[in-house]
Amino acid sequence: MDLITFPAAVGTLPTSVLASWSIFHPGTYGRLFVLEPEEASCIDVYDPLSQYHIAICQGDKLQCQGWVNRHYQLPPENFFKLETDGKACCFHLRSRRLIIIWMRVPSREDASCVFGLLAHEALHAAYAIMDGMGMDPDFANEEMTAYTIQFLMNNYTQSIGLPVPITE
């Protein structure tokens, strides 16, 4: 895991994270966290192959937006503004070699949907990275697309305390 910040705005652990990280999963080093809707987390993932940073943000839009602007030291004239009413979205800041994935915190009943949302946005991120590298996504390079999605999913699951499967 490269970097994870809770919550995105103030750098202290939210109550829901403190409580859930204290739950130990026997047989693993994992501790699963669950955010409340008014909280935020942001993960900075660096891909050395493409030289892109991928920010995976979840939760409060203003906290995530503020974290991205501070963490990536975006100048005021280039501040990132999170404008969406959807459940998730992917942004590509080409000039900074930066991809930002944001996801709304789902209700507890729909918590498992976050993995499907991330896979969806990871596909957009993979295409944006390939575009930034001057590649057109097609069958000739679909393996790179698959590895990029796997890389992003593994970083996210590791950051929330789930074990990352060993892949060949």
CSV table of N, CA and C in Angstrom, one decimal:
chain,number,residue,atom,x,y,z
A,1,MET,N,0.9,-1.2,0.0
A,1,MET,CA,0.0,0.0,0.0
A,1,MET,C,0.9,1.2,0.0
A,2,ASP,N,0.6,2.2,-0.9
A,2,ASP,CA,1.4,3.3,-1.0
A,2,ASP,C,1.1,4.4,0.1
A,3,LEU,N,-0.1,4.8,0.1
A,3,LEU,CA,-0.5,5.9,1.1
A,3,LEU,C,-2.0,5.8,1.2
A,4,ILE,N,-2.5,5.9,2.5
A,4,ILE,CA,-3.9,6.0,2.7
A,4,ILE,C,-4.1,7.1,3.8
A,5,THR,N,-5.1,7.9,3.6
A,5,THR,CA,-5.4,9.0,4.6
A,5,THR,C,-6.8,8.9,5.0
A,6,PHE,N,-7.1,8.9,6.3
A,6,PHE,CA,-8.4,9.0,6.9
A,6,PHE,C,-8.5,10.2,7.8
A,7,PRO,N,-9.6,10.9,7.8
A,7,PRO,CA,-10.4,11.2,6.6
A,7,PRO,C,-9.6,12.1,5.7
A,8,ALA,N,-10.1,12.4,4.6
A,8,ALA,CA,-9.3,13.1,3.6
A,8,ALA,C,-9.0,14.6,4.1
A,9,ALA,N,-9.8,15.2,4.9
A,9,ALA,CA,-9.6,16.6,5.2
A,9,ALA,C,-8.7,16.8,6.4
A,10,VAL,N,-8.8,16.1,7.5
A,10,VAL,CA,-8.1,16.5,8.7
A,10,VAL,C,-7.0,15.5,9.2
A,11,GLY,N,-6.9,14.3,8.6
A,11,GLY,CA,-5.8,13.4,8.9
A,11,GLY,C,-5.9,12.7,10.2
A,12,THR,N,-7.1,12.6,10.8
A,12,THR,CA,-7.3,11.8,12.0
A,12,THR,C,-8.3,10.7,11.6
A,13,LEU,N,-8.3,9.6,12.3
A,13,LEU,CA,-9.2,8.5,12.0
A,13,LEU,C,-10.6,8.8,12.4
A,14,PRO,N,-11.6,8.6,11.5
A,14,PRO,CA,-13.0,8.7,11.9
A,14,PRO,C,-13.4,7.6,12.9
A,15,THR,N,-14.4,7.9,13.6
A,15,THR,CA,-14.9,7.0,14.6
A,15,THR,C,-15.2,5.6,14.0
A,16,SER,N,-15.8,5.6,12.9
A,16,SER,CA,-16.2,4.3,12.3
A,16,SER,C,-14.9,3.5,11.9
A,17,VAL,N,-13.8,4.2,11.5
A,17,VAL,CA,-12.6,3.5,11.2
A,17,VAL,C,-11.9,3.0,12.4
A,18,LEU,N,-11.9,3.8,13.5
A,18,LEU,CA,-11.3,3.3,14.7
A,18,LEU,C,-11.9,2.1,15.3
A,19,ALA,N,-13.3,2.1,15.2
A,19,ALA,CA,-14.0,0.9,15.7
A,19,ALA,C,-13.8,-0.3,14.8
A,20,SER,N,-13.8,-0.2,13.5
A,20,SER,CA,-13.7,-1.3,12.7
A,20,SER,C,-12.3,-1.8,12.5
A,21,TRP,N,-11.3,-0.9,12.6
A,21,TRP,CA,-9.9,-1.4,12.6
A,21,TRP,C,-9.5,-2.1,13.8
A,22,SER,N,-10.3,-2.0,14.9
A,22,SER,CA,-9.9,-2.8,16.1
A,22,SER,C,-10.4,-4.2,16.0
A,23,ILE,N,-11.2,-4.5,15.0
A,23,ILE,CA,-11.7,-5.9,14.8
A,23,ILE,C,-10.6,-6.7,14.0
A,24,PHE,N,-10.1,-7.7,14.7
A,24,PHE,CA,-9.0,-8.5,14.1
A,24,PHE,C,-9.6,-9.7,13.4
A,25,HIS,N,-9.2,-10.0,12.2
A,25,HIS,CA,-9.7,-11.2,11.5
A,25,HIS,C,-8.7,-12.3,11.7
A,26,PRO,N,-9.0,-13.3,12.4
A,26,PRO,CA,-8.1,-14.4,12.7
A,26,PRO,C,-7.5,-15.1,11.5
A,27,GLY,N,-6.2,-15.3,11.5
A,27,GLY,CA,-5.6,-16.0,10.4
A,27,GLY,C,-5.1,-15.0,9.4
A,28,THR,N,-5.3,-13.7,9.6
A,28,THR,CA,-4.9,-12.7,8.6
A,28,THR,C,-4.3,-11.5,9.4
A,29,TYR,N,-3.7,-10.6,8.6
A,29,TYR,CA,-3.3,-9.3,9.2
A,29,TYR,C,-4.4,-8.3,8.9
A,30,GLY,N,-5.5,-8.7,8.3
A,30,GLY,CA,-6.5,-7.8,7.8
A,30,GLY,C,-7.4,-7.2,8.8
A,31,ARG,N,-7.7,-6.0,8.6
A,31,ARG,CA,-8.7,-5.3,9.4
A,31,ARG,C,-9.6,-4.5,8.4
A,32,LEU,N,-10.8,-4.7,8.4
A,32,LEU,CA,-11.7,-4.1,7.4
A,32,LEU,C,-12.3,-2.8,8.0
A,33,PHE,N,-12.3,-1.8,7.2
A,33,PHE,CA,-12.9,-0.5,7.7
A,33,PHE,C,-14.2,-0.3,6.9
A,34,VAL,N,-15.1,0.4,7.5
A,34,VAL,CA,-16.4,0.8,6.8
A,34,VAL,C,-16.6,2.2,7.1
A,35,LEU,N,-16.7,3.1,6.1
A,35,LEU,CA,-16.9,4.5,6.3
A,35,LEU,C,-18.3,4.8,6.5
A,36,GLU,N,-18.6,5.9,7.3
A,36,GLU,CA,-19.9,6.5,7.3
A,36,GLU,C,-20.0,7.5,6.2
A,37,PRO,N,-21.2,7.8,5.7
A,37,PRO,CA,-21.4,8.7,4.5
A,37,PRO,C,-20.7,10.1,4.7
A,38,GLU,N,-20.6,10.6,5.9
A,38,GLU,CA,-19.9,11.9,6.0
A,38,GLU,C,-18.4,11.9,6.2
A,39,GLU,N,-17.8,10.7,6.1
A,39,GLU,CA,-16.4,10.5,6.2
A,39,GLU,C,-15.8,10.3,4.8
A,40,ALA,N,-14.4,10.3,4.8
A,40,ALA,CA,-13.8,10.1,3.5
A,40,ALA,C,-12.4,9.5,3.7
A,41,SER,N,-12.0,8.7,2.7
A,41,SER,CA,-10.7,8.1,2.6
A,41,SER,C,-10.1,8.3,1.3
A,42,CYS,N,-8.8,8.5,1.2
A,42,CYS,CA,-8.2,8.7,-0.1
A,42,CYS,C,-6.9,7.8,-0.1
A,43,ILE,N,-6.7,7.1,-1.2
A,43,ILE,CA,-5.5,6.3,-1.4
A,43,ILE,C,-4.7,6.8,-2.6
A,44,ASP,N,-3.4,7.0,-2.5
A,44,ASP,CA,-2.6,7.4,-3.6
A,44,ASP,C,-1.8,6.1,-4.1
A,45,VAL,N,-2.1,5.8,-5.3
A,45,VAL,CA,-1.4,4.6,-5.9
A,45,VAL,C,-0.6,5.1,-7.0
A,46,TYR,N,0.7,4.7,-7.1
A,46,TYR,CA,1.6,5.1,-8.2
A,46,TYR,C,1.9,3.9,-9.0
A,47,ASP,N,1.7,4.1,-10.3
A,47,ASP,CA,2.0,3.0,-11.3
A,47,ASP,C,3.4,3.4,-12.0
A,48,PRO,N,4.4,2.7,-11.6
A,48,PRO,CA,5.7,3.0,-12.2
A,48,PRO,C,5.8,2.8,-13.7
A,49,LEU,N,5.0,1.9,-14.2
A,49,LEU,CA,5.1,1.6,-15.7
A,49,LEU,C,4.6,2.8,-16.5
A,50,SER,N,3.4,3.3,-16.1
A,50,SER,CA,2.9,4.4,-16.8
A,50,SER,C,3.3,5.8,-16.3
A,51,GLN,N,3.9,5.8,-15.1
A,51,GLN,CA,4.2,7.0,-14.3
A,51,GLN,C,3.0,7.9,-14.0
A,52,TYR,N,1.9,7.2,-13.8
A,52,TYR,CA,0.7,7.9,-13.4
A,52,TYR,C,0.4,7.7,-11.9
A,53,HIS,N,-0.1,8.7,-11.2
A,53,HIS,CA,-0.7,8.5,-9.9
A,53,HIS,C,-2.2,8.3,-10.1
A,54,ILE,N,-2.7,7.4,-9.3
A,54,ILE,CA,-4.1,7.2,-9.3
A,54,ILE,C,-4.6,7.4,-7.9
A,55,ALA,N,-5.5,8.4,-7.7
A,55,ALA,CA,-6.1,8.7,-6.4
A,55,ALA,C,-7.5,8.0,-6.4
A,56,ILE,N,-7.6,7.1,-5.4
A,56,ILE,CA,-8.9,6.4,-5.2
A,56,ILE,C,-9.5,7.0,-4.0
A,57,CYS,N,-10.6,7.7,-4.2
A,57,CYS,CA,-11.2,8.5,-3.1
A,57,CYS,C,-12.6,7.9,-2.9
A,58,GLN,N,-13.0,7.9,-1.6
A,58,GLN,CA,-14.3,7.4,-1.3
A,58,GLN,C,-14.9,8.2,-0.1
A,59,GLY,N,-16.1,8.7,-0.3
A,59,GLY,CA,-16.8,9.4,0.7
A,59,GLY,C,-17.1,10.8,0.4
A,60,ASP,N,-17.1,11.7,1.4
A,60,ASP,CA,-17.5,13.1,1.3
A,60,ASP,C,-16.8,13.8,0.2
A,61,LYS,N,-17.5,14.3,-0.8
A,61,LYS,CA,-17.0,15.0,-2.0
A,61,LYS,C,-16.0,16.1,-1.6
A,62,LEU,N,-16.4,17.0,-0.7
A,62,LEU,CA,-15.6,18.2,-0.4
A,62,LEU,C,-14.3,17.7,0.2
A,63,GLN,N,-14.3,16.8,1.1
A,63,GLN,CA,-13.1,16.3,1.8
A,63,GLN,C,-12.2,15.6,0.8
A,64,CYS,N,-12.7,14.8,-0.1
A,64,CYS,CA,-11.9,14.2,-1.2
A,64,CYS,C,-11.3,15.2,-2.1
A,65,GLN,N,-12.1,16.2,-2.5
A,65,GLN,CA,-11.7,17.2,-3.4
A,65,GLN,C,-10.5,18.0,-2.8
A,66,GLY,N,-10.7,18.4,-1.5
A,66,GLY,CA,-9.6,19.1,-0.8
A,66,GLY,C,-8.3,18.3,-0.7
A,67,TRP,N,-8.5,17.0,-0.4
A,67,TRP,CA,-7.3,16.1,-0.2
A,67,TRP,C,-6.5,16.0,-1.5
A,68,VAL,N,-7.2,15.8,-2.6
A,68,VAL,CA,-6.6,15.8,-4.0
A,68,VAL,C,-5.8,17.1,-4.2
A,69,ASN,N,-6.4,18.2,-4.0
A,69,ASN,CA,-5.8,19.5,-4.3
A,69,ASN,C,-4.5,19.7,-3.4
A,70,ARG,N,-4.6,19.3,-2.1
A,70,ARG,CA,-3.5,19.4,-1.2
A,70,ARG,C,-2.4,18.4,-1.5
A,71,HIS,N,-2.8,17.2,-1.6
A,71,HIS,CA,-1.8,16.1,-1.8
A,71,HIS,C,-1.0,16.2,-3.1
A,72,TYR,N,-1.7,16.5,-4.2
A,72,TYR,CA,-1.0,16.6,-5.4
A,72,TYR,C,-0.5,18.1,-5.7
A,73,GLN,N,-0.7,18.9,-4.7
A,73,GLN,CA,-0.2,20.3,-4.8
A,73,GLN,C,-0.6,21.0,-6.1
A,74,LEU,N,-1.9,20.9,-6.3
A,74,LEU,CA,-2.5,21.5,-7.5
A,74,LEU,C,-2.6,23.1,-7.3
A,75,PRO,N,-2.2,23.9,-8.2
A,75,PRO,CA,-2.3,25.3,-8.0
A,75,PRO,C,-3.7,25.7,-8.1
A,76,PRO,N,-4.1,26.9,-7.4
A,76,PRO,CA,-5.5,27.3,-7.4
A,76,PRO,C,-6.1,27.4,-8.7
A,77,GLU,N,-5.4,27.8,-9.7
A,77,GLU,CA,-6.1,27.9,-11.1
A,77,GLU,C,-6.4,26.5,-11.7
A,78,ASN,N,-5.8,25.5,-11.1
A,78,ASN,CA,-6.0,24.1,-11.6
A,78,ASN,C,-6.7,23.2,-10.6
A,79,PHE,N,-7.3,23.8,-9.6
A,79,PHE,CA,-7.9,23.0,-8.5
A,79,PHE,C,-8.9,22.0,-9.1
A,80,PHE,N,-8.8,20.8,-8.6
A,80,PHE,CA,-9.7,19.7,-9.0
A,80,PHE,C,-11.1,20.0,-8.3
A,81,LYS,N,-12.1,19.9,-9.1
A,81,LYS,CA,-13.5,20.1,-8.5
A,81,LYS,C,-14.3,18.9,-8.8
A,82,LEU,N,-14.8,18.3,-7.8
A,82,LEU,CA,-15.6,17.1,-7.9
A,82,LEU,C,-17.0,17.4,-8.2
A,83,GLU,N,-17.5,17.4,-9.4
A,83,GLU,CA,-18.8,17.7,-9.8
A,83,GLU,C,-19.5,16.5,-10.4
A,84,THR,N,-20.2,15.8,-9.6
A,84,THR,CA,-21.0,14.6,-10.1
A,84,THR,C,-22.1,14.3,-9.2
A,85,ASP,N,-23.2,13.8,-9.7
A,85,ASP,CA,-24.3,13.4,-8.9
A,85,ASP,C,-24.4,11.8,-8.9
A,86,GLY,N,-23.5,11.2,-9.5
A,86,GLY,CA,-23.5,9.7,-9.6
A,86,GLY,C,-22.9,9.0,-8.4
A,87,LYS,N,-22.9,7.7,-8.5
A,87,LYS,CA,-22.3,6.9,-7.4
A,87,LYS,C,-20.8,6.8,-7.5
A,88,ALA,N,-20.2,7.0,-8.7
A,88,ALA,CA,-18.8,7.0,-8.8
A,88,ALA,C,-18.4,7.7,-10.1
A,89,CYS,N,-17.2,8.1,-10.3
A,89,CYS,CA,-16.7,8.7,-11.5
A,89,CYS,C,-15.2,8.6,-11.6
A,90,CYS,N,-14.7,8.8,-12.8
A,90,CYS,CA,-13.2,8.8,-13.0
A,90,CYS,C,-12.8,10.1,-13.8
A,91,PHE,N,-11.8,10.7,-13.3
A,91,PHE,CA,-11.3,12.0,-13.9
A,91,PHE,C,-9.9,11.8,-14.4
A,92,HIS,N,-9.5,12.4,-15.5
A,92,HIS,CA,-8.1,12.3,-16.0
A,92,HIS,C,-7.5,13.7,-16.1
A,93,LEU,N,-6.5,14.0,-15.3
A,93,LEU,CA,-5.8,15.2,-15.4
A,93,LEU,C,-4.5,15.0,-16.1
A,94,ARG,N,-4.6,15.0,-17.5
A,94,ARG,CA,-3.5,14.7,-18.3
A,94,ARG,C,-2.2,15.4,-18.0
A,95,SER,N,-2.3,16.7,-17.8
A,95,SER,CA,-1.1,17.5,-17.5
A,95,SER,C,-0.4,17.1,-16.3
A,96,ARG,N,-1.0,16.5,-15.3
A,96,ARG,CA,-0.4,16.0,-14.1
A,96,ARG,C,-0.2,14.5,-14.0
A,97,ARG,N,-0.5,13.8,-15.1
A,97,ARG,CA,-0.4,12.3,-15.1
A,97,ARG,C,-1.1,11.8,-13.8
A,98,LEU,N,-2.4,12.2,-13.7
A,98,LEU,CA,-3.1,11.9,-12.5
A,98,LEU,C,-4.5,11.4,-12.9
A,99,ILE,N,-4.9,10.3,-12.3
A,99,ILE,CA,-6.3,9.8,-12.5
A,99,ILE,C,-6.9,9.9,-11.1
A,100,ILE,N,-8.2,10.3,-11.1
A,100,ILE,CA,-8.9,10.4,-9.8
A,100,ILE,C,-10.1,9.6,-9.9
A,101,ILE,N,-10.3,8.6,-9.1
A,101,ILE,CA,-11.5,7.8,-9.0
A,101,ILE,C,-12.2,8.2,-7.7
A,102,TRP,N,-13.5,8.5,-7.8
A,102,TRP,CA,-14.2,8.8,-6.6
A,102,TRP,C,-15.4,7.9,-6.6
A,103,MET,N,-15.8,7.4,-5.4
A,103,MET,CA,-17.0,6.6,-5.1
A,103,MET,C,-17.7,7.1,-3.9
A,104,ARG,N,-19.0,7.1,-4.1
A,104,ARG,CA,-19.9,7.5,-2.9
A,104,ARG,C,-19.8,6.3,-1.9
A,105,VAL,N,-20.0,6.6,-0.7
A,105,VAL,CA,-20.1,5.5,0.3
A,105,VAL,C,-21.5,4.9,0.2
A,106,PRO,N,-21.5,3.6,-0.1
A,106,PRO,CA,-22.9,3.0,-0.2
A,106,PRO,C,-23.5,2.8,1.1
A,107,SER,N,-24.8,2.5,1.1
A,107,SER,CA,-25.5,2.1,2.4
A,107,SER,C,-24.9,0.8,2.8
A,108,ARG,N,-25.1,0.5,4.1
A,108,ARG,CA,-24.5,-0.8,4.6
A,108,ARG,C,-25.2,-2.0,3.8
A,109,GLU,N,-26.4,-1.9,3.4
A,109,GLU,CA,-27.1,-2.9,2.7
A,109,GLU,C,-26.5,-3.1,1.3
A,110,ASP,N,-26.0,-2.1,0.7
A,110,ASP,CA,-25.4,-2.1,-0.6
A,110,ASP,C,-23.9,-2.1,-0.6
A,111,ALA,N,-23.2,-2.4,0.5
A,111,ALA,CA,-21.8,-2.2,0.7
A,111,ALA,C,-21.0,-3.0,-0.4
A,112,SER,N,-21.5,-4.2,-0.8
A,112,SER,CA,-20.7,-5.0,-1.7
A,112,SER,C,-20.7,-4.3,-3.1
A,113,CYS,N,-21.6,-3.4,-3.4
A,113,CYS,CA,-21.6,-2.8,-4.7
A,113,CYS,C,-20.3,-1.9,-5.0
A,114,VAL,N,-19.6,-1.6,-3.9
A,114,VAL,CA,-18.4,-0.7,-4.1
A,114,VAL,C,-17.3,-1.4,-5.0
A,115,PHE,N,-17.2,-2.8,-4.9
A,115,PHE,CA,-16.3,-3.5,-5.8
A,115,PHE,C,-16.6,-3.4,-7.2
A,116,GLY,N,-17.9,-3.5,-7.5
A,116,GLY,CA,-18.4,-3.4,-8.9
A,116,GLY,C,-18.2,-2.0,-9.4
A,117,LEU,N,-18.4,-1.0,-8.6
A,117,LEU,CA,-18.2,0.4,-9.0
A,117,LEU,C,-16.8,0.7,-9.2
A,118,LEU,N,-15.9,0.2,-8.4
A,118,LEU,CA,-14.5,0.4,-8.6
A,118,LEU,C,-14.0,-0.3,-9.8
A,119,ALA,N,-14.4,-1.5,-10.1
A,119,ALA,CA,-14.0,-2.2,-11.3
A,119,ALA,C,-14.5,-1.4,-12.6
A,120,HIS,N,-15.7,-0.9,-12.5
A,120,HIS,CA,-16.2,0.0,-13.6
A,120,HIS,C,-15.3,1.2,-13.8
A,121,GLU,N,-15.0,1.9,-12.7
A,121,GLU,CA,-14.1,3.1,-12.8
A,121,GLU,C,-12.7,2.7,-13.2
A,122,ALA,N,-12.2,1.6,-12.7
A,122,ALA,CA,-10.8,1.1,-13.0
A,122,ALA,C,-10.7,0.9,-14.5
A,123,LEU,N,-11.7,0.5,-15.2
A,123,LEU,CA,-11.7,0.3,-16.7
A,123,LEU,C,-11.5,1.7,-17.3
A,124,HIS,N,-12.2,2.7,-16.9
A,124,HIS,CA,-12.1,4.0,-17.4
A,124,HIS,C,-10.6,4.5,-17.1
A,125,ALA,N,-10.1,4.2,-15.9
A,125,ALA,CA,-8.8,4.6,-15.5
A,125,ALA,C,-7.7,4.0,-16.4
A,126,ALA,N,-7.9,2.7,-16.7
A,126,ALA,CA,-7.0,1.9,-17.6
A,126,ALA,C,-7.0,2.5,-19.0
A,127,TYR,N,-8.1,2.9,-19.5
A,127,TYR,CA,-8.2,3.5,-20.8
A,127,TYR,C,-7.5,4.9,-20.8
A,128,ALA,N,-7.7,5.6,-19.7
A,128,ALA,CA,-7.1,7.0,-19.7
A,128,ALA,C,-5.6,6.9,-19.6
A,129,ILE,N,-5.1,5.9,-18.8
A,129,ILE,CA,-3.6,5.7,-18.7
A,129,ILE,C,-3.1,5.3,-20.1
A,130,MET,N,-3.8,4.4,-20.7
A,130,MET,CA,-3.3,4.0,-22.1
A,130,MET,C,-3.3,5.1,-23.0
A,131,ASP,N,-4.3,6.0,-23.0
A,131,ASP,CA,-4.4,7.2,-23.8
A,131,ASP,C,-3.2,8.1,-23.5
A,132,GLY,N,-2.9,8.2,-22.2
A,132,GLY,CA,-1.8,9.1,-21.8
A,132,GLY,C,-0.4,8.5,-22.3
A,133,MET,N,-0.4,7.2,-22.5
A,133,MET,CA,0.9,6.6,-23.0
A,133,MET,C,0.9,6.5,-24.5
A,134,GLY,N,-0.2,7.0,-25.2
A,134,GLY,CA,-0.2,7.0,-26.6
A,134,GLY,C,-0.7,5.7,-27.2
A,135,MET,N,-1.4,4.9,-26.4
A,135,MET,CA,-1.9,3.6,-26.9
A,135,MET,C,-3.4,3.6,-27.1
A,136,ASP,N,-3.9,2.9,-28.1
A,136,ASP,CA,-5.3,2.7,-28.3
A,136,ASP,C,-5.8,1.4,-27.7
A,137,PRO,N,-6.7,1.4,-26.8
A,137,PRO,CA,-7.2,0.1,-26.2
A,137,PRO,C,-7.8,-0.8,-27.3
A,138,ASP,N,-7.3,-2.0,-27.5
A,138,ASP,CA,-7.8,-3.0,-28.4
A,138,ASP,C,-7.4,-4.4,-28.0
A,139,PHE,N,-7.7,-5.4,-28.8
A,139,PHE,CA,-7.4,-6.8,-28.4
A,139,PHE,C,-5.9,-7.0,-28.3
A,140,ALA,N,-5.1,-6.2,-29.1
A,140,ALA,CA,-3.7,-6.4,-29.1
A,140,ALA,C,-3.0,-6.1,-27.7
A,141,ASN,N,-3.7,-5.2,-27.0
A,141,ASN,CA,-3.1,-4.8,-25.7
A,141,ASN,C,-4.2,-4.9,-24.5
A,142,GLU,N,-5.1,-5.8,-24.7
A,142,GLU,CA,-6.1,-6.0,-23.6
A,142,GLU,C,-5.5,-6.6,-22.3
A,143,GLU,N,-4.4,-7.2,-22.4
A,143,GLU,CA,-3.7,-7.8,-21.2
A,143,GLU,C,-3.3,-6.6,-20.3
A,144,MET,N,-2.8,-5.5,-20.9
A,144,MET,CA,-2.4,-4.3,-20.1
A,144,MET,C,-3.7,-3.7,-19.4
A,145,THR,N,-4.8,-3.7,-20.1
A,145,THR,CA,-6.0,-3.2,-19.5
A,145,THR,C,-6.4,-4.1,-18.3
A,146,ALA,N,-6.3,-5.4,-18.5
A,146,ALA,CA,-6.7,-6.3,-17.4
A,146,ALA,C,-5.7,-6.2,-16.2
A,147,TYR,N,-4.4,-6.1,-16.5
A,147,TYR,CA,-3.5,-5.9,-15.4
A,147,TYR,C,-3.7,-4.6,-14.7
A,148,THR,N,-4.0,-3.5,-15.4
A,148,THR,CA,-4.2,-2.2,-14.7
A,148,THR,C,-5.5,-2.3,-13.8
A,149,ILE,N,-6.5,-2.9,-14.3
A,149,ILE,CA,-7.7,-3.1,-13.4
A,149,ILE,C,-7.4,-3.9,-12.2
A,150,GLN,N,-6.7,-5.0,-12.4
A,150,GLN,CA,-6.3,-5.9,-11.3
A,150,GLN,C,-5.4,-5.1,-10.3
A,151,PHE,N,-4.5,-4.3,-10.8
A,151,PHE,CA,-3.6,-3.6,-10.0
A,151,PHE,C,-4.4,-2.6,-9.1
A,152,LEU,N,-5.3,-1.9,-9.7
A,152,LEU,CA,-6.1,-0.9,-8.9
A,152,LEU,C,-7.0,-1.6,-7.9
A,153,MET,N,-7.7,-2.7,-8.3
A,153,MET,CA,-8.5,-3.5,-7.4
A,153,MET,C,-7.7,-4.0,-6.2
A,154,ASN,N,-6.5,-4.6,-6.5
A,154,ASN,CA,-5.7,-5.1,-5.4
A,154,ASN,C,-5.2,-4.0,-4.4
A,155,ASN,N,-4.9,-2.8,-5.0
A,155,ASN,CA,-4.5,-1.7,-4.1
A,155,ASN,C,-5.7,-1.3,-3.2
A,156,TYR,N,-6.8,-1.2,-3.8
A,156,TYR,CA,-8.0,-0.8,-3.0
A,156,TYR,C,-8.3,-1.9,-1.9
A,157,THR,N,-8.4,-3.2,-2.3
A,157,THR,CA,-8.8,-4.2,-1.3
A,157,THR,C,-7.7,-4.3,-0.2
A,158,GLN,N,-6.4,-4.1,-0.5
A,158,GLN,CA,-5.4,-4.1,0.5
A,158,GLN,C,-5.6,-2.9,1.4
A,159,SER,N,-5.9,-1.8,0.9
A,159,SER,CA,-6.0,-0.6,1.7
A,159,SER,C,-7.2,-0.7,2.7
A,160,ILE,N,-8.2,-1.5,2.4
A,160,ILE,CA,-9.4,-1.6,3.3
A,160,ILE,C,-9.2,-2.9,4.2
A,161,GLY,N,-8.0,-3.5,4.1
A,161,GLY,CA,-7.7,-4.6,5.1
A,161,GLY,C,-8.1,-6.0,4.6
A,162,LEU,N,-8.4,-6.1,3.3
A,162,LEU,CA,-8.7,-7.4,2.8
A,162,LEU,C,-7.4,-8.0,2.2
A,163,PRO,N,-7.2,-9.3,2.4
A,163,PRO,CA,-6.0,-9.9,1.8
A,163,PRO,C,-6.0,-9.8,0.3
A,164,VAL,N,-4.8,-9.5,-0.3
A,164,VAL,CA,-4.6,-9.5,-1.7
A,164,VAL,C,-4.2,-10.8,-2.2
A,165,PRO,N,-4.9,-11.5,-3.1
A,165,PRO,CA,-4.5,-12.8,-3.6
A,165,PRO,C,-3.2,-12.7,-4.3
A,166,ILE,N,-2.4,-13.8,-4.1
A,166,ILE,CA,-1.2,-13.9,-4.9
A,166,ILE,C,-1.5,-14.3,-6.3
A,167,THR,N,-1.0,-13.5,-7.3
A,167,THR,CA,-1.2,-13.8,-8.7
A,167,THR,C,0.1,-14.2,-9.4
A,168,GLU,N,0.0,-14.9,-10.4
A,168,GLU,CA,1.2,-15.3,-11.2
A,168,GLU,C,1.3,-14.4,-12.4
